[in-house]
PDB file of C-alpha atoms in Angstrom:
ATOM      1  CA  MET A   1     -74.208  50.155 -15.249  1.00 58.00           C
ATOM      2  CA  PRO A   2     -73.284  53.637 -14.011  1.00 70.00           C
ATOM      3  CA  GLU A   3     -69.669  54.693 -15.264  1.00 72.00           C
ATOM      4  CA  LEU A   4     -67.289  57.359 -13.974  1.00 79.00           C
ATOM      5  CA  PRO A   5     -69.526  60.464 -14.861  1.00 78.00           C
ATOM      6  CA  GLU A   6     -72.636  58.982 -13.293  1.00 79.00           C
ATOM      7  CA  VAL A   7     -70.805  58.049 -10.012  1.00 85.00           C
ATOM      8  CA  GLU A   8     -68.969  61.383  -9.810  1.00 86.00           C
ATOM      9  CA  VAL A   9     -72.321  63.112 -10.256  1.00 84.00           C
ATOM     10  CA  VAL A  10     -73.696  61.202  -7.108  1.00 87.00           C
ATOM     11  CA  ARG A  11     -70.414  61.964  -5.327  1.00 91.00           C
ATOM     12  CA  ARG A  12     -70.796  65.621  -5.707  1.00 88.00           C
ATOM     13  CA  GLY A  13     -74.299  65.441  -4.376  1.00 88.00           C
ATOM     14  CA  LEU A  14     -73.105  63.363  -1.364  1.00 93.00           C
ATOM     15  CA  ALA A  15     -70.358  65.894  -0.680  1.00 94.00           C
ATOM     16  CA  GLN A  16     -72.870  68.717  -0.649  1.00 92.00           C
ATOM     17  CA  TRP A  17     -75.469  66.942   1.490  1.00 93.00           C
ATOM     18  CA  VAL A  18     -73.803  64.595   4.005  1.00 95.00           C
ATOM     19  CA  THR A  19     -70.348  65.907   4.608  1.00 97.00           C
ATOM     20  CA  GLY A  20     -69.816  66.963   8.166  1.00 97.00           C
ATOM     21  CA  ARG A  21     -73.123  65.318   9.447  1.00 98.00           C
ATOM     22  CA  GLU A  22     -73.289  62.777  12.338  1.00 98.00           C
ATOM     23  CA  ILE A  23     -74.986  59.584  11.918  1.00 98.00           C
ATOM     24  CA  ALA A  24     -77.699  59.040  14.399  1.00 98.00           C
ATOM     25  CA  ALA A  25     -78.782  55.586  13.290  1.00 97.00           C
ATOM     26  CA  ALA A  26     -78.384  53.057  10.446  1.00 97.00           C
ATOM     27  CA  GLU A  27     -81.225  50.711   9.374  1.00 97.00           C
ATOM     28  CA  VAL A  28     -80.641  47.646   7.128  1.00 96.00           C
ATOM     29  CA  LEU A  29     -83.730  46.519   5.466  1.00 95.00           C
ATOM     30  CA  HIS A  30     -82.151  43.984   3.081  1.00 94.00           C
ATOM     31  CA  PRO A  31     -79.188  41.996   4.214  1.00 94.00           C
ATOM     32  CA  ARG A  32     -78.009  41.382   0.562  1.00 95.00           C
ATOM     33  CA  ALA A  33     -77.167  45.256   0.427  1.00 95.00           C
ATOM     34  CA  ILE A  34     -74.293  44.762   3.113  1.00 96.00           C
ATOM     35  CA  ARG A  35     -73.478  41.033   2.035  1.00 94.00           C
ATOM     36  CA  ARG A  36     -69.831  42.001   1.939  1.00 92.00           C
ATOM     37  CA  HIS A  37     -69.778  43.282   5.423  1.00 91.00           C
ATOM     38  CA  ALA A  38     -69.259  39.957   7.179  1.00 89.00           C
ATOM     39  CA  PRO A  39     -70.192  40.796  10.839  1.00 91.00           C
ATOM     40  CA  GLY A  40     -73.846  41.497   9.717  1.00 93.00           C
ATOM     41  CA  ALA A  41     -76.429  44.191  10.224  1.00 95.00           C
ATOM     42  CA  ASP A  42     -76.389  44.746  13.805  1.00 95.00           C
ATOM     43  CA  GLU A  43     -72.591  45.432  13.993  1.00 95.00           C
ATOM     44  CA  PHE A  44     -72.787  47.501  10.998  1.00 96.00           C
ATOM     45  CA  ALA A  45     -75.463  49.707  12.396  1.00 96.00           C
ATOM     46  CA  ALA A  46     -73.609  49.905  15.859  1.00 96.00           C
ATOM     47  CA  ARG A  47     -70.299  50.910  14.075  1.00 95.00           C
ATOM     48  CA  LEU A  48     -71.851  53.739  12.175  1.00 97.00           C
ATOM     49  CA  LYS A  49     -73.942  55.289  14.995  1.00 97.00           C
ATOM     50  CA  GLY A  50     -72.384  58.549  16.247  1.00 97.00           C
ATOM     51  CA  ARG A  51     -69.728  58.822  13.520  1.00 98.00           C
ATOM     52  CA  ALA A  52     -69.425  61.920  11.331  1.00 98.00           C
ATOM     53  CA  VAL A  53     -69.049  61.827   7.587  1.00 98.00           C
ATOM     54  CA  LEU A  54     -65.772  63.626   6.701  1.00 98.00           C
ATOM     55  CA  SER A  55     -65.912  63.779   2.887  1.00 97.00           C
ATOM     56  CA  ALA A  56     -67.099  62.074  -0.303  1.00 96.00           C
ATOM     57  CA  GLU A  57     -64.639  60.401  -2.418  1.00 96.00           C
ATOM     58  CA  ARG A  58     -64.430  58.286  -5.578  1.00 92.00           C
ATOM     59  CA  ARG A  59     -62.160  56.076  -7.621  1.00 92.00           C
ATOM     60  CA  GLY A  60     -63.605  54.737 -10.864  1.00 86.00           C
ATOM     61  CA  LYS A  61     -67.060  53.258 -10.236  1.00 87.00           C
ATOM     62  CA  TYR A  62     -66.700  53.159  -6.544  1.00 93.00           C
ATOM     63  CA  LEU A  63     -67.823  55.820  -3.831  1.00 94.00           C
ATOM     64  CA  TRP A  64     -66.829  56.060  -0.192  1.00 97.00           C
ATOM     65  CA  LEU A  65     -67.497  58.368   2.743  1.00 98.00           C
ATOM     66  CA  PRO A  66     -64.548  58.504   5.156  1.00 97.00           C
ATOM     67  CA  LEU A  67     -65.760  58.491   8.754  1.00 98.00           C
ATOM     68  CA  SER A  68     -64.545  60.179  11.980  1.00 97.00           C
ATOM     69  CA  GLY A  69     -63.116  58.081  14.789  1.00 92.00           C
ATOM     70  CA  ALA A  70     -60.851  55.599  12.800  1.00 89.00           C
ATOM     71  CA  GLU A  71     -59.371  54.983   9.531  1.00 94.00           C
ATOM     72  CA  GLU A  72     -62.530  53.582   8.077  1.00 96.00           C
ATOM     73  CA  ALA A  73     -65.116  54.470   5.359  1.00 97.00           C
ATOM     74  CA  LEU A  74     -68.560  53.449   4.186  1.00 97.00           C
ATOM     75  CA  LEU A  75     -67.789  51.979   0.660  1.00 97.00           C
ATOM     76  CA  ALA A  76     -70.468  51.912  -1.846  1.00 95.00           C
ATOM     77  CA  HIS A  77     -70.781  50.258  -5.357  1.00 92.00           C
ATOM     78  CA  LEU A  78     -74.042  51.091  -7.204  1.00 89.00           C
ATOM     79  CA  GLY A  79     -74.064  47.922  -9.415  1.00 86.00           C
ATOM     80  CA  MET A  80     -76.606  47.925 -12.129  1.00 80.00           C
ATOM     81  CA  SER A  81     -79.556  49.666 -10.325  1.00 82.00           C
ATOM     82  CA  GLY A  82     -78.261  51.118  -6.984  1.00 87.00           C
ATOM     83  CA  GLN A  83     -79.188  54.665  -6.019  1.00 88.00           C
ATOM     84  CA  LEU A  84     -77.955  56.910  -3.211  1.00 92.00           C
ATOM     85  CA  LEU A  85     -80.696  59.268  -2.450  1.00 91.00           C
ATOM     86  CA  VAL A  86     -80.888  62.354  -0.017  1.00 92.00           C
ATOM     87  CA  VAL A  87     -84.533  62.146   1.054  1.00 91.00           C
ATOM     88  CA  GLU A  88     -86.437  64.085   3.765  1.00 94.00           C
ATOM     89  CA  PRO A  89     -86.729  61.879   6.944  1.00 95.00           C
ATOM     90  CA  ASP A  90     -90.539  62.010   6.953  1.00 94.00           C
ATOM     91  CA  SER A  91     -90.757  60.837   3.210  1.00 94.00           C
ATOM     92  CA  PRO A  92     -92.340  57.266   2.957  1.00 95.00           C
ATOM     93  CA  PRO A  93     -89.821  54.447   2.130  1.00 94.00           C
ATOM     94  CA  GLU A  94     -89.029  53.644  -1.426  1.00 93.00           C
ATOM     95  CA  LYS A  95     -90.127  50.268  -2.856  1.00 92.00           C
ATOM     96  CA  HIS A  96     -86.538  49.110  -3.052  1.00 93.00           C
ATOM     97  CA  LEU A  97     -85.122  50.661  -0.060  1.00 96.00           C
ATOM     98  CA  ARG A  98     -82.289  48.655   1.361  1.00 97.00           C
ATOM     99  CA  VAL A  99     -80.236  50.853   3.859  1.00 97.00           C
ATOM    100  CA  ARG A 100     -81.234  54.036   5.582  1.00 97.00           C
ATOM    101  CA  LEU A 101     -79.049  56.450   7.535  1.00 98.00           C
ATOM    102  CA  ARG A 102     -80.509  58.961   9.760  1.00 98.00           C
ATOM    103  CA  PHE A 103     -78.532  62.044  11.081  1.00 98.00           C
ATOM    104  CA  GLU A 104     -78.391  63.900  14.392  1.00 98.00           C
ATOM    105  CA  ASP A 105     -79.362  67.095  12.934  1.00 97.00           C
ATOM    106  CA  GLY A 106     -82.738  65.707  11.867  1.00 96.00           C
ATOM    107  CA  GLY A 107     -81.997  66.656   8.138  1.00 96.00           C
ATOM    108  CA  PRO A 108     -82.477  64.565   5.125  1.00 95.00           C
ATOM    109  CA  ASP A 109     -81.684  60.886   5.390  1.00 96.00           C
ATOM    110  CA  LEU A 110     -79.178  59.161   3.210  1.00 96.00           C
ATOM    111  CA  ARG A 111     -80.985  56.014   1.580  1.00 96.00           C
ATOM    112  CA  PHE A 112     -79.547  53.234  -0.449  1.00 95.00           C
ATOM    113  CA  VAL A 113     -82.130  52.072  -2.981  1.00 94.00           C
ATOM    114  CA  ASP A 114     -81.479  49.180  -5.199  1.00 92.00           C
ATOM    115  CA  GLN A 115     -84.015  47.348  -7.282  1.00 88.00           C
ATOM    116  CA  ARG A 116     -81.818  44.418  -8.503  1.00 85.00           C
ATOM    117  CA  THR A 117     -79.585  44.203  -5.378  1.00 88.00           C
ATOM    118  CA  PHE A 118     -76.400  43.802  -7.385  1.00 90.00           C
ATOM    119  CA  GLY A 119     -75.031  46.912  -5.631  1.00 92.00           C
ATOM    120  CA  HIS A 120     -73.754  47.020  -2.040  1.00 94.00           C
ATOM    121  CA  ILE A 121     -72.400  48.958   0.830  1.00 96.00           C
ATOM    122  CA  MET A 122     -69.826  48.035   3.450  1.00 95.00           C
ATOM    123  CA  LEU A 123     -67.560  49.404   6.249  1.00 96.00           C
ATOM    124  CA  THR A 124     -63.910  49.009   5.524  1.00 96.00           C
ATOM    125  CA  GLY A 125     -60.639  50.166   6.487  1.00 96.00           C
ATOM    126  CA  LEU A 126     -58.509  52.687   4.491  1.00 96.00           C
ATOM    127  CA  ALA A 127     -55.110  52.203   3.165  1.00 92.00           C
ATOM    128  CA  ASP A 128     -53.506  55.429   2.028  1.00 90.00           C
ATOM    129  CA  GLY A 129     -56.885  56.987   1.860  1.00 92.00           C
ATOM    130  CA  VAL A 130     -58.296  54.403  -0.376  1.00 94.00           C
ATOM    131  CA  PRO A 131     -60.703  51.567   0.817  1.00 96.00           C
ATOM    132  CA  GLU A 132     -58.595  48.402   1.215  1.00 96.00           C
ATOM    133  CA  PRO A 133     -61.112  46.176  -0.960  1.00 95.00           C
ATOM    134  CA  ILE A 134     -60.346  48.496  -4.091  1.00 94.00           C
ATOM    135  CA  ALA A 135     -56.710  49.224  -3.438  1.00 92.00           C
ATOM    136  CA  HIS A 136     -55.921  46.986  -6.505  1.00 91.00           C
ATOM    137  CA  ILE A 137     -58.024  49.226  -8.792  1.00 93.00           C
ATOM    138  CA  ALA A 138     -56.175  51.537 -11.130  1.00 94.00           C
ATOM    139  CA  PRO A 139     -56.540  55.427 -10.759  1.00 93.00           C
ATOM    140  CA  ASP A 140     -59.085  56.990 -13.010  1.00 91.00           C
ATOM    141  CA  PRO A 141     -57.967  59.477 -15.860  1.00 92.00           C
ATOM    142  CA  PHE A 142     -59.001  62.463 -13.675  1.00 90.00           C
ATOM    143  CA  GLU A 143     -57.022  61.641 -10.703  1.00 90.00           C
ATOM    144  CA  PRO A 144     -53.799  63.505 -10.194  1.00 92.00           C
ATOM    145  CA  VAL A 145     -51.738  60.263  -9.726  1.00 92.00           C
ATOM    146  CA  PHE A 146     -52.876  59.091 -13.001  1.00 95.00           C
ATOM    147  CA  ASP A 147     -49.733  58.822 -15.189  1.00 96.00           C
ATOM    148  CA  ASP A 148     -50.411  59.130 -18.919  1.00 97.00           C
ATOM    149  CA  ALA A 149     -46.959  57.894 -19.750  1.00 97.00           C
ATOM    150  CA  GLU A 150     -47.126  54.878 -17.514  1.00 97.00           C
ATOM    151  CA  PHE A 151     -50.577  54.085 -18.749  1.00 97.00           C
ATOM    152  CA  ALA A 152     -49.391  54.104 -22.530  1.00 97.00           C
ATOM    153  CA  GLY A 153     -46.625  51.623 -21.603  1.00 97.00           C
ATOM    154  CA  ARG A 154     -48.799  49.268 -19.810  1.00 96.00           C
ATOM    155  CA  LEU A 155     -51.380  49.442 -22.593  1.00 97.00           C
ATOM    156  CA  ARG A 156     -48.903  48.593 -25.303  1.00 96.00           C
ATOM    157  CA  ALA A 157     -47.508  45.494 -23.265  1.00 96.00           C
ATOM    158  CA  ARG A 158     -51.058  44.051 -23.063  1.00 93.00           C
ATOM    159  CA  HIS A 159     -51.401  42.496 -26.429  1.00 93.00           C
ATOM    160  CA  THR A 160     -55.173  42.536 -26.454  1.00 96.00           C
ATOM    161  CA  GLU A 161     -58.029  44.395 -28.113  1.00 97.00           C
ATOM    162  CA  ILE A 162     -58.097  48.053 -27.201  1.00 97.00           C
ATOM    163  CA  LYS A 163     -61.753  48.148 -25.929  1.00 97.00           C
ATOM    164  CA  ARG A 164     -60.820  45.086 -23.659  1.00 96.00           C
ATOM    165  CA  ALA A 165     -57.982  46.989 -22.248  1.00 97.00           C
ATOM    166  CA  LEU A 166     -60.205  50.203 -21.489  1.00 96.00           C
ATOM    167  CA  LEU A 167     -62.575  48.040 -19.617  1.00 95.00           C
ATOM    168  CA  ASP A 168     -59.895  46.586 -17.386  1.00 95.00           C
ATOM    169  CA  GLN A 169     -60.188  48.396 -14.107  1.00 91.00           C
ATOM    170  CA  SER A 170     -56.615  47.253 -13.179  1.00 93.00           C
ATOM    171  CA  LEU A 171     -55.364  49.383 -16.001  1.00 96.00           C
ATOM    172  CA  ILE A 172     -57.635  52.444 -15.962  1.00 95.00           C
ATOM    173  CA  SER A 173     -60.765  52.731 -13.732  1.00 92.00           C
ATOM    174  CA  GLY A 174     -64.138  54.276 -14.371  1.00 87.00           C
ATOM    175  CA  VAL A 175     -64.504  53.631 -18.127  1.00 90.00           C
ATOM    176  CA  GLY A 176     -67.425  51.410 -18.982  1.00 87.00           C
ATOM    177  CA  ASN A 177     -69.056  49.993 -22.282  1.00 90.00           C
ATOM    178  CA  ILE A 178     -70.723  53.511 -23.148  1.00 88.00           C
ATOM    179  CA  TYR A 179     -67.744  55.704 -22.838  1.00 88.00           C
ATOM    180  CA  ALA A 180     -65.276  53.250 -24.266  1.00 94.00           C
ATOM    181  CA  ASP A 181     -67.336  53.327 -27.435  1.00 95.00           C
ATOM    182  CA  GLU A 182     -67.653  57.027 -27.497  1.00 94.00           C
ATOM    183  CA  ALA A 183     -63.874  57.665 -26.802  1.00 96.00           C
ATOM    184  CA  LEU A 184     -62.855  55.080 -29.700  1.00 97.00           C
ATOM    185  CA  TRP A 185     -65.071  57.076 -32.020  1.00 97.00           C
ATOM    186  CA  ILE A 186     -63.324  60.258 -31.157  1.00 96.00           C
ATOM    187  CA  ALA A 187     -59.993  58.740 -31.664  1.00 97.00           C
ATOM    188  CA  ARG A 188     -61.256  56.983 -34.896  1.00 97.00           C
ATOM    189  CA  LEU A 189     -60.128  53.583 -33.524  1.00 98.00           C
ATOM    190  CA  HIS A 190     -62.058  50.245 -33.805  1.00 97.00           C
ATOM    191  CA  GLY A 191     -62.277  48.446 -30.376  1.00 97.00           C
ATOM    192  CA  ALA A 192     -60.671  45.398 -31.977  1.00 96.00           C
ATOM    193  CA  ARG A 193     -57.379  47.049 -32.729  1.00 97.00           C
ATOM    194  CA  GLN A 194     -54.503  45.448 -30.947  1.00 97.00           C
ATOM    195  CA  THR A 195     -52.898  47.546 -28.089  1.00 97.00           C
ATOM    196  CA  GLN A 196     -49.407  46.767 -29.211  1.00 97.00           C
ATOM    197  CA  THR A 197     -49.870  48.324 -32.580  1.00 97.00           C
ATOM    198  CA  LEU A 198     -50.743  51.790 -30.905  1.00 97.00           C
ATOM    199  CA  THR A 199     -48.349  54.592 -31.170  1.00 96.00           C
ATOM    200  CA  ARG A 200     -47.935  56.817 -28.094  1.00 96.00           C
ATOM    201  CA  PRO A 201     -49.433  59.891 -29.854  1.00 97.00           C
ATOM    202  CA  LYS A 202     -52.529  57.759 -30.682  1.00 97.00           C
ATOM    203  CA  ILE A 203     -52.777  56.623 -27.280  1.00 97.00           C
ATOM    204  CA  ALA A 204     -52.530  60.158 -25.934  1.00 97.00           C
ATOM    205  CA  GLU A 205     -55.419  60.928 -28.529  1.00 97.00           C
ATOM    206  CA  LEU A 206     -57.549  58.092 -27.097  1.00 97.00           C
ATOM    207  CA  LEU A 207     -57.051  59.385 -23.458  1.00 97.00           C
ATOM    208  CA  ALA A 208     -57.888  62.866 -24.595  1.00 97.00           C
ATOM    209  CA  GLY A 209     -61.072  61.329 -26.069  1.00 95.00           C
ATOM    210  CA  VAL A 210     -61.778  59.555 -22.821  1.00 94.00           C
ATOM    211  CA  ARG A 211     -61.481  62.684 -20.744  1.00 94.00           C
ATOM    212  CA  ALA A 212     -63.386  64.747 -23.129  1.00 92.00           C
ATOM    213  CA  VAL A 213     -66.498  62.572 -23.516  1.00 89.00           C
ATOM    214  CA  MET A 214     -66.559  61.993 -19.693  1.00 86.00           C
ATOM    215  CA  SER A 215     -66.208  65.684 -18.867  1.00 87.00           C
ATOM    216  CA  SER A 216     -68.981  66.465 -21.319  1.00 84.00           C
ATOM    217  CA  ALA A 217     -71.241  63.664 -19.627  1.00 78.00           C
ATOM    218  CA  LEU A 218     -70.547  65.102 -16.271  1.00 78.00           C
ATOM    219  CA  GLN A 219     -71.580  68.705 -17.344  1.00 76.00           C
ATOM    220  CA  GLN A 220     -75.108  67.023 -18.507  1.00 71.00           C
ATOM    221  CA  GLY A 221     -75.407  64.993 -15.358  1.00 58.00           C
ATOM    222  CA  GLY A 222     -74.364  61.661 -16.750  1.00 52.00           C
ATOM    223  CA  THR A 223     -76.216  59.144 -19.106  1.00 50.00           C
ATOM    224  CA  SER A 224     -79.745  57.865 -18.085  1.00 42.00           C
ATOM    225  CA  PHE A 225     -81.168  55.204 -20.283  1.00 40.00           C
ATOM    226  CA  ASP A 226     -83.875  54.371 -17.896  1.00 42.00           C
ATOM    227  CA  SER A 227     -85.068  55.598 -14.368  1.00 45.00           C
ATOM    228  CA  LEU A 228     -82.551  53.323 -12.462  1.00 43.00           C
ATOM    229  CA  TYR A 229     -79.603  55.861 -12.690  1.00 41.00           C
ATOM    230  CA  VAL A 230     -80.439  59.250 -11.009  1.00 50.00           C
ATOM    231  CA  ASN A 231     -78.405  61.640  -8.847  1.00 55.00           C
ATOM    232  CA  VAL A 232     -78.827  62.172  -5.044  1.00 54.00           C
ATOM    233  CA  ASN A 233     -82.037  64.325  -5.808  1.00 58.00           C
ATOM    234  CA  GLY A 234     -83.690  61.564  -7.993  1.00 54.00           C
ATOM    235  CA  GLU A 235     -82.951  63.383 -11.278  1.00 53.00           C
ATOM    236  CA  SER A 236     -81.769  61.759 -14.422  1.00 48.00           C
ATOM    237  CA  GLY A 237     -78.881  62.663 -16.615  1.00 43.00           C
ATOM    238  CA  TYR A 238     -79.368  63.817 -20.158  1.00 40.00           C
ATOM    239  CA  PHE A 239     -76.123  63.098 -21.824  1.00 47.00           C
ATOM    240  CA  GLU A 240     -77.677  60.240 -23.919  1.00 55.00           C
ATOM    241  CA  ARG A 241     -78.906  62.900 -26.376  1.00 54.00           C
ATOM    242  CA  SER A 242     -75.186  63.823 -27.100  1.00 68.00           C
ATOM    243  CA  LEU A 243     -74.047  60.172 -27.711  1.00 84.00           C
ATOM    244  CA  GLU A 244     -72.305  59.845 -31.217  1.00 92.00           C
ATOM    245  CA  VAL A 245     -72.321  55.952 -31.542  1.00 94.00           C
ATOM    246  CA  TYR A 246     -73.518  54.107 -28.493  1.00 90.00           C
ATOM    247  CA  GLY A 247     -76.965  52.962 -28.979  1.00 89.00           C
ATOM    248  CA  ARG A 248     -77.327  54.512 -32.434  1.00 92.00           C
ATOM    249  CA  ARG A 249     -77.385  51.466 -34.680  1.00 95.00           C
ATOM    250  CA  ASP A 250     -78.217  52.450 -38.388  1.00 97.00           C
ATOM    251  CA  LEU A 251     -78.124  56.058 -37.661  1.00 96.00           C
ATOM    252  CA  PRO A 252     -75.823  58.293 -39.535  1.00 97.00           C
ATOM    253  CA  CYS A 253     -72.349  59.015 -38.176  1.00 97.00           C
ATOM    254  CA  SER A 254     -72.405  62.798 -37.399  1.00 95.00           C
ATOM    255  CA  ARG A 255     -68.747  62.863 -39.009  1.00 95.00           C
ATOM    256  CA  CYS A 256     -69.109  61.080 -42.211  1.00 97.00           C
ATOM    257  CA  GLY A 257     -72.871  60.135 -42.603  1.00 97.00           C
ATOM    258  CA  THR A 258     -72.036  56.348 -42.664  1.00 97.00           C
ATOM    259  CA  ALA A 259     -74.708  54.123 -40.764  1.00 98.00           C
ATOM    260  CA  ILE A 260     -73.440  53.228 -37.258  1.00 97.00           C
ATOM    261  CA  ARG A 261     -73.063  49.461 -36.880  1.00 97.00           C
ATOM    262  CA  ARG A 262     -73.613  47.312 -33.833  1.00 96.00           C
ATOM    263  CA  GLU A 263     -71.286  44.284 -33.164  1.00 95.00           C
ATOM    264  CA  PRO A 264     -71.540  41.707 -30.292  1.00 93.00           C
ATOM    265  CA  PHE A 265     -68.884  42.247 -27.471  1.00 92.00           C
ATOM    266  CA  MET A 266     -68.259  40.190 -24.318  1.00 88.00           C
ATOM    267  CA  ASN A 267     -72.337  39.486 -24.033  1.00 86.00           C
ATOM    268  CA  ARG A 268     -72.735  43.169 -24.700  1.00 87.00           C
ATOM    269  CA  SER A 269     -72.759  45.478 -27.680  1.00 92.00           C
ATOM    270  CA  SER A 270     -70.188  47.682 -29.346  1.00 95.00           C
ATOM    271  CA  TYR A 271     -71.205  50.627 -31.728  1.00 96.00           C
ATOM    272  CA  SER A 272     -68.845  52.145 -34.246  1.00 97.00           C
ATOM    273  CA  CYS A 273     -68.787  53.792 -37.612  1.00 98.00           C
ATOM    274  CA  PRO A 274     -67.539  51.487 -40.345  1.00 97.00           C
ATOM    275  CA  ARG A 275     -65.927  54.338 -42.293  1.00 97.00           C
ATOM    276  CA  CYS A 276     -64.286  56.336 -39.459  1.00 96.00           C
ATOM    277  CA  GLN A 277     -63.252  53.250 -37.352  1.00 97.00           C
ATOM    278  CA  ARG A 278     -62.131  50.595 -39.812  1.00 95.00           C
ATOM    279  CA  ARG A 279     -61.878  47.008 -38.244  1.00 93.00           C
ATOM    280  CA  PRO A 280     -58.368  45.878 -38.370  1.00 93.00           C
ATOM    281  CA  ARG A 281     -57.625  42.828 -40.759  1.00 85.00           C
TER     282      ARG A 281
END
C-alpha cells in the first residue's frame, strides 16, 4: 500500500497539473470508487461541476483537493492499487478507470484508476482545513504542527511494541510497513521493543530515521514493487533499490554483513538485522 512518500509524490504532481483549473464534468464509471459518498454518483458529479481546484494537500496517506465555492474538498485514499493520473482527454480509457474529471480548459483529464477497488474518493467538508473524515488522524512527521516532544510522551505511554505504534495512524500518520522497518533499522531497534522502555533520545533517533528514509524515498519517487504504484504521469518510483532491510531476506546487512531475517507480523512481514536489531527478551 502506498505510504507517505508515494502519496506525497502524487500530491506534488496534482499541485502542478490541476491547481487553479475548473471542473467541467465528472464521470463515475464504477460506484464502488465513491462508495463513501452517500448521495451517489449523480449528486457527486453535479456538485463538482463548475468548481475550481484550489490546491493539493496531504496528511499521512490521504490526499485532498480543496474546492472553490464552499468549505469542501475532494478526498482520496489510494488503497492498495489506486492511481490518480493526469491524462490527455483524447486518450483511451484505462482498463480499470473508475472516475474521470474533465476540465473547462480542455487540458488533461484527472483520472482515478483502481484495479482492486480498495481505494475511494469522496466529497466532504473541511474542519480547520482538514477533511472531516480524517480529522482524527495524527499529523505526519513532516507537518509543521507535528510535535516531537508530544509524540515521545504519547509513545512511551502506549505500552506496546514499537512497530505497532509506528503503524498507528492516530499516533503518527503516513508510516507503513516498509518505512517502519527501514526506520527501525536506522535506529537499531527491533520492532518488538516495548515503547515504555525507550528513552527520549532514542525516540528522537527513531524519528530522525523515519524522516530520513522517507525524505530519501521522496527524492527517488517513492517505492514501486509492481506497476500499481505510479505518479500522476504513470511513472514508477525506484527507492526499492535503496531499501536496507525490507524485502531483503537472507541478504547481508549493509552495516554488519549478517543475513537479514523475515518474521511474521500482523498478517504481514517484518524485516530486520539479527545483529544490529536484537530482539528483546
